[in-house]
Amino acid sequence: MKATAIVYTSNTGFTEQYARLLGQKTGLPVYALSEAEKALPPRSSILYLGWLMASKVQGYAKAAKRYQVEAVCGVGMGATGSQLPEVRKANQLPNDMPVFTMQGGFDMTKLRGVYKMMMTVMAKTVGKGLAEKKDRTPDEDIMLELLNHGGNYVSEDNLAAVLAWYGKEAGE
């Protein structure tokens, strides 16, 4: 079944950026999960995007209770296309559900409460470990840069797999 809308949950804005970009590329309407509850009838077919925390796609469980989720996109700090088995397992996603991950970004100034506290600890511990590592990969260099200085890696290129899937679903 083809998705009729894009629904997302965003914490610091990177997932929203991807949702809006996907909406421009597909022509689908875009709703924050809280808006979708008013705009879309139950069991509507959607493409869901949520930010990642410990491989959990935030808001997915709530969206799945109300809508027919056709595909799931997790937005996090890791490289696009990484963590797919972990995301599938952590969210108990069926094997036939398309799952995508995209690198978003990191902005400590937009975090609040427990999330800010957790990420402060993570930035210090993971950042220290990465800084001391002698043979970092390019992805680890990006992660270190994000942890130390923040950054935005949202790009249309990171949507290639999602757009290819959507094109097949739409019969293009």
PDB file of C-alpha atoms in Angstrom:
ATOM      1  CA  MET A   1       0.000   0.000   0.000  1.00  0.00           C
ATOM      2  CA  LYS A   2       1.242   3.476  -0.813  1.00  0.00           C
ATOM      3  CA  ALA A   3       1.772   6.021   1.962  1.00  0.00           C
ATOM      4  CA  THR A   4      -0.646   8.951   1.784  1.00  0.00           C
ATOM      5  CA  ALA A   5       1.154  11.207   4.277  1.00  0.00           C
ATOM      6  CA  ILE A   6       4.427  11.732   6.109  1.00  0.00           C
ATOM      7  CA  VAL A   7       4.206  11.840   9.901  1.00  0.00           C
ATOM      8  CA  TYR A   8       7.155  12.683  12.137  1.00  0.00           C
ATOM      9  CA  THR A   9       8.354  13.306  15.664  1.00  0.00           C
ATOM     10  CA  SER A  10      11.314  15.660  16.048  1.00  0.00           C
ATOM     11  CA  ASN A  11      13.241  16.730  19.111  1.00  0.00           C
ATOM     12  CA  THR A  12      15.802  19.238  17.826  1.00  0.00           C
ATOM     13  CA  GLY A  13      14.557  19.831  14.270  1.00  0.00           C
ATOM     14  CA  PHE A  14      16.650  17.481  12.127  1.00  0.00           C
ATOM     15  CA  THR A  15      13.855  14.916  11.691  1.00  0.00           C
ATOM     16  CA  GLU A  16      11.438  17.704  10.796  1.00  0.00           C
ATOM     17  CA  GLN A  17      13.890  18.919   8.146  1.00  0.00           C
ATOM     18  CA  TYR A  18      13.936  15.438   6.589  1.00  0.00           C
ATOM     19  CA  ALA A  19      10.137  15.138   6.763  1.00  0.00           C
ATOM     20  CA  ARG A  20       9.688  18.475   4.989  1.00  0.00           C
ATOM     21  CA  LEU A  21      12.310  17.584   2.370  1.00  0.00           C
ATOM     22  CA  LEU A  22      10.567  14.241   1.753  1.00  0.00           C
ATOM     23  CA  GLY A  23       7.269  16.063   1.439  1.00  0.00           C
ATOM     24  CA  GLN A  24       8.734  18.355  -1.223  1.00  0.00           C
ATOM     25  CA  LYS A  25      10.163  15.388  -3.146  1.00  0.00           C
ATOM     26  CA  THR A  26       7.084  13.132  -2.937  1.00  0.00           C
ATOM     27  CA  GLY A  27       4.247  15.656  -2.879  1.00  0.00           C
ATOM     28  CA  LEU A  28       2.889  14.026   0.278  1.00  0.00           C
ATOM     29  CA  PRO A  29       1.466  16.187   3.075  1.00  0.00           C
ATOM     30  CA  VAL A  30       3.684  16.404   6.169  1.00  0.00           C
ATOM     31  CA  TYR A  31       2.426  16.397   9.754  1.00  0.00           C
ATOM     32  CA  ALA A  32       3.983  16.358  13.176  1.00  0.00           C
ATOM     33  CA  LEU A  33       2.495  13.380  15.033  1.00  0.00           C
ATOM     34  CA  SER A  34       0.453  15.721  17.253  1.00  0.00           C
ATOM     35  CA  GLU A  35      -0.991  17.469  14.152  1.00  0.00           C
ATOM     36  CA  ALA A  36      -1.622  14.202  12.309  1.00  0.00           C
ATOM     37  CA  GLU A  37      -4.013  13.053  15.015  1.00  0.00           C
ATOM     38  CA  LYS A  38      -6.325  15.914  13.995  1.00  0.00           C
ATOM     39  CA  ALA A  39      -5.685  15.795  10.235  1.00  0.00           C
ATOM     40  CA  LEU A  40      -5.565  12.075   9.367  1.00  0.00           C
ATOM     41  CA  PRO A  41      -8.167   9.416  10.033  1.00  0.00           C
ATOM     42  CA  PRO A  42      -7.145   6.310  11.967  1.00  0.00           C
ATOM     43  CA  ARG A  43      -5.521   3.551   9.867  1.00  0.00           C
ATOM     44  CA  SER A  44      -4.253   6.074   7.283  1.00  0.00           C
ATOM     45  CA  SER A  45      -1.241   4.775   5.410  1.00  0.00           C
ATOM     46  CA  ILE A  46       1.857   6.761   6.423  1.00  0.00           C
ATOM     47  CA  LEU A  47       5.615   7.018   6.124  1.00  0.00           C
ATOM     48  CA  TYR A  48       6.884   7.606   9.677  1.00  0.00           C
ATOM     49  CA  LEU A  49      10.045   9.487  10.695  1.00  0.00           C
ATOM     50  CA  GLY A  50      11.324   9.762  14.249  1.00  0.00           C
ATOM     51  CA  TRP A  51      14.539  10.677  16.005  1.00  0.00           C
ATOM     52  CA  LEU A  52      16.686   7.879  17.348  1.00  0.00           C
ATOM     53  CA  MET A  53      17.570   7.320  20.976  1.00  0.00           C
ATOM     54  CA  ALA A  54      19.332   4.039  21.778  1.00  0.00           C
ATOM     55  CA  SER A  55      18.072   2.654  18.429  1.00  0.00           C
ATOM     56  CA  LYS A  56      14.435   3.413  19.357  1.00  0.00           C
ATOM     57  CA  VAL A  57      12.517   5.487  16.806  1.00  0.00           C
ATOM     58  CA  GLN A  58      10.793   8.014  19.022  1.00  0.00           C
ATOM     59  CA  GLY A  59       7.021   8.223  18.522  1.00  0.00           C
ATOM     60  CA  TYR A  60       6.855   5.090  16.362  1.00  0.00           C
ATOM     61  CA  ALA A  61       4.868   2.995  18.844  1.00  0.00           C
ATOM     62  CA  LYS A  62       2.231   5.713  19.187  1.00  0.00           C
ATOM     63  CA  ALA A  63       2.042   6.210  15.411  1.00  0.00           C
ATOM     64  CA  ALA A  64       1.765   2.448  14.809  1.00  0.00           C
ATOM     65  CA  LYS A  65      -1.219   2.208  17.164  1.00  0.00           C
ATOM     66  CA  ARG A  66      -3.148   4.766  15.122  1.00  0.00           C
ATOM     67  CA  TYR A  67      -1.878   4.442  11.550  1.00  0.00           C
ATOM     68  CA  GLN A  68      -0.817   1.866   8.989  1.00  0.00           C
ATOM     69  CA  VAL A  69       2.945   2.525   8.943  1.00  0.00           C
ATOM     70  CA  GLU A  70       4.345   1.575   5.523  1.00  0.00           C
ATOM     71  CA  ALA A  71       7.991   2.408   6.277  1.00  0.00           C
ATOM     72  CA  VAL A  72      10.030   3.761   9.180  1.00  0.00           C
ATOM     73  CA  CYS A  73      12.871   6.277   9.054  1.00  0.00           C
ATOM     74  CA  GLY A  74      15.108   6.879  12.047  1.00  0.00           C
ATOM     75  CA  VAL A  75      17.153  10.064  12.204  1.00  0.00           C
ATOM     76  CA  GLY A  76      20.224  10.129  14.404  1.00  0.00           C
ATOM     77  CA  MET A  77      23.860  11.026  14.678  1.00  0.00           C
ATOM     78  CA  GLY A  78      25.151   7.849  13.007  1.00  0.00           C
ATOM     79  CA  ALA A  79      25.889   7.477   9.310  1.00  0.00           C
ATOM     80  CA  THR A  80      23.001   7.140   6.872  1.00  0.00           C
ATOM     81  CA  GLY A  81      22.141   3.472   6.421  1.00  0.00           C
ATOM     82  CA  SER A  82      23.818   2.392   9.662  1.00  0.00           C
ATOM     83  CA  GLN A  83      22.193   0.646  12.648  1.00  0.00           C
ATOM     84  CA  LEU A  84      19.435  -0.983  10.582  1.00  0.00           C
ATOM     85  CA  PRO A  85      19.429  -4.332  12.445  1.00  0.00           C
ATOM     86  CA  GLU A  86      19.528  -2.545  15.805  1.00  0.00           C
ATOM     87  CA  VAL A  87      16.663  -0.206  14.851  1.00  0.00           C
ATOM     88  CA  ARG A  88      14.550  -3.099  13.537  1.00  0.00           C
ATOM     89  CA  LYS A  89      15.130  -5.115  16.734  1.00  0.00           C
ATOM     90  CA  ALA A  90      14.685  -2.242  19.230  1.00  0.00           C
ATOM     91  CA  ASN A  91      11.361  -1.242  17.646  1.00  0.00           C
ATOM     92  CA  GLN A  92      10.176  -4.815  16.977  1.00  0.00           C
ATOM     93  CA  LEU A  93       9.621  -3.989  13.312  1.00  0.00           C
ATOM     94  CA  PRO A  94       8.417  -6.792  11.036  1.00  0.00           C
ATOM     95  CA  ASN A  95      11.005  -8.188   8.626  1.00  0.00           C
ATOM     96  CA  ASP A  96       8.992  -7.015   5.623  1.00  0.00           C
ATOM     97  CA  MET A  97       8.733  -3.390   6.796  1.00  0.00           C
ATOM     98  CA  PRO A  98      11.152  -1.045   5.018  1.00  0.00           C
ATOM     99  CA  VAL A  99      13.478   0.620   7.526  1.00  0.00           C
ATOM    100  CA  PHE A 100      15.818   3.507   6.788  1.00  0.00           C
ATOM    101  CA  THR A 101      18.252   5.524   8.880  1.00  0.00           C
ATOM    102  CA  MET A 102      19.542   8.972   8.042  1.00  0.00           C
ATOM    103  CA  GLN A 103      22.245  11.068   9.615  1.00  0.00           C
ATOM    104  CA  GLY A 104      20.702  14.196  11.052  1.00  0.00           C
ATOM    105  CA  GLY A 105      22.790  16.282  13.368  1.00  0.00           C
ATOM    106  CA  PHE A 106      23.384  17.380  16.896  1.00  0.00           C
ATOM    107  CA  ASP A 107      22.702  20.684  18.647  1.00  0.00           C
ATOM    108  CA  MET A 108      23.193  20.630  22.416  1.00  0.00           C
ATOM    109  CA  THR A 109      21.551  24.070  22.732  1.00  0.00           C
ATOM    110  CA  LYS A 110      18.200  22.629  21.574  1.00  0.00           C
ATOM    111  CA  LEU A 111      18.154  19.824  24.140  1.00  0.00           C
ATOM    112  CA  ARG A 112      16.274  20.142  27.429  1.00  0.00           C
ATOM    113  CA  GLY A 113      15.968  18.244  30.687  1.00  0.00           C
ATOM    114  CA  VAL A 114      16.975  14.608  30.866  1.00  0.00           C
ATOM    115  CA  TYR A 115      17.982  14.517  27.176  1.00  0.00           C
ATOM    116  CA  LYS A 116      20.465  17.336  27.691  1.00  0.00           C
ATOM    117  CA  MET A 117      21.880  15.630  30.772  1.00  0.00           C
ATOM    118  CA  MET A 118      22.215  12.267  28.988  1.00  0.00           C
ATOM    119  CA  MET A 119      23.852  13.776  25.915  1.00  0.00           C
ATOM    120  CA  THR A 120      26.253  15.845  28.010  1.00  0.00           C
ATOM    121  CA  VAL A 121      27.493  12.641  29.626  1.00  0.00           C
ATOM    122  CA  MET A 122      27.590  10.827  26.280  1.00  0.00           C
ATOM    123  CA  ALA A 123      29.457  13.659  24.560  1.00  0.00           C
ATOM    124  CA  LYS A 124      32.103  13.582  27.269  1.00  0.00           C
ATOM    125  CA  THR A 125      32.556   9.815  27.494  1.00  0.00           C
ATOM    126  CA  VAL A 126      32.131   8.824  23.842  1.00  0.00           C
ATOM    127  CA  GLY A 127      33.884  11.979  22.680  1.00  0.00           C
ATOM    128  CA  LYS A 128      36.875  11.261  24.898  1.00  0.00           C
ATOM    129  CA  GLY A 129      37.094   7.687  23.627  1.00  0.00           C
ATOM    130  CA  LEU A 130      36.909   8.786  20.006  1.00  0.00           C
ATOM    131  CA  ALA A 131      39.416  11.597  20.531  1.00  0.00           C
ATOM    132  CA  GLU A 132      41.922   9.138  21.973  1.00  0.00           C
ATOM    133  CA  LYS A 133      41.414   6.582  19.206  1.00  0.00           C
ATOM    134  CA  LYS A 134      44.364   6.552  16.806  1.00  0.00           C
ATOM    135  CA  ASP A 135      42.766   4.986  13.717  1.00  0.00           C
ATOM    136  CA  ARG A 136      39.335   6.633  13.517  1.00  0.00           C
ATOM    137  CA  THR A 137      37.139   5.959  10.506  1.00  0.00           C
ATOM    138  CA  PRO A 138      35.648   8.892   8.565  1.00  0.00           C
ATOM    139  CA  ASP A 139      32.286   8.186  10.243  1.00  0.00           C
ATOM    140  CA  GLU A 140      33.966   8.308  13.661  1.00  0.00           C
ATOM    141  CA  ASP A 141      35.570  11.640  12.724  1.00  0.00           C
ATOM    142  CA  ILE A 142      32.118  13.010  11.901  1.00  0.00           C
ATOM    143  CA  MET A 143      30.710  11.665  15.178  1.00  0.00           C
ATOM    144  CA  LEU A 144      33.546  13.312  17.129  1.00  0.00           C
ATOM    145  CA  GLU A 145      32.925  16.596  15.327  1.00  0.00           C
ATOM    146  CA  LEU A 146      29.196  16.385  16.122  1.00  0.00           C
ATOM    147  CA  LEU A 147      29.818  15.607  19.781  1.00  0.00           C
ATOM    148  CA  ASN A 148      32.365  18.401  20.185  1.00  0.00           C
ATOM    149  CA  HIS A 149      30.860  21.143  18.041  1.00  0.00           C
ATOM    150  CA  GLY A 150      27.422  20.063  16.862  1.00  0.00           C
ATOM    151  CA  GLY A 151      26.422  20.183  13.228  1.00  0.00           C
ATOM    152  CA  ASN A 152      23.768  19.485  10.645  1.00  0.00           C
ATOM    153  CA  TYR A 153      24.168  16.635   8.139  1.00  0.00           C
ATOM    154  CA  VAL A 154      20.628  16.720   6.747  1.00  0.00           C
ATOM    155  CA  SER A 155      20.831  16.372   2.972  1.00  0.00           C
ATOM    156  CA  GLU A 156      18.752  15.213   0.055  1.00  0.00           C
ATOM    157  CA  ASP A 157      21.440  12.624  -0.731  1.00  0.00           C
ATOM    158  CA  ASN A 158      20.654  10.894   2.575  1.00  0.00           C
ATOM    159  CA  LEU A 159      17.073  10.364   1.358  1.00  0.00           C
ATOM    160  CA  ALA A 160      18.071   8.363  -1.746  1.00  0.00           C
ATOM    161  CA  ALA A 161      17.023   4.957  -0.376  1.00  0.00           C
ATOM    162  CA  VAL A 162      13.707   6.268   0.963  1.00  0.00           C
ATOM    163  CA  LEU A 163      12.923   8.010  -2.310  1.00  0.00           C
ATOM    164  CA  ALA A 164      13.815   4.875  -4.291  1.00  0.00           C
ATOM    165  CA  TRP A 165      11.464   2.828  -2.085  1.00  0.00           C
ATOM    166  CA  TYR A 166       8.688   5.413  -2.415  1.00  0.00           C
ATOM    167  CA  GLY A 167       9.099   5.549  -6.195  1.00  0.00           C
ATOM    168  CA  LYS A 168       8.635   1.765  -6.379  1.00  0.00           C
ATOM    169  CA  GLU A 169       5.611   1.911  -4.062  1.00  0.00           C
ATOM    170  CA  ALA A 170       4.078   4.706  -6.136  1.00  0.00           C
ATOM    171  CA  GLY A 171       4.699   2.752  -9.352  1.00  0.00           C
ATOM    172  CA  GLU A 172       7.113   5.330 -10.760  1.00  0.00           C
TER     173      GLU A 172
END
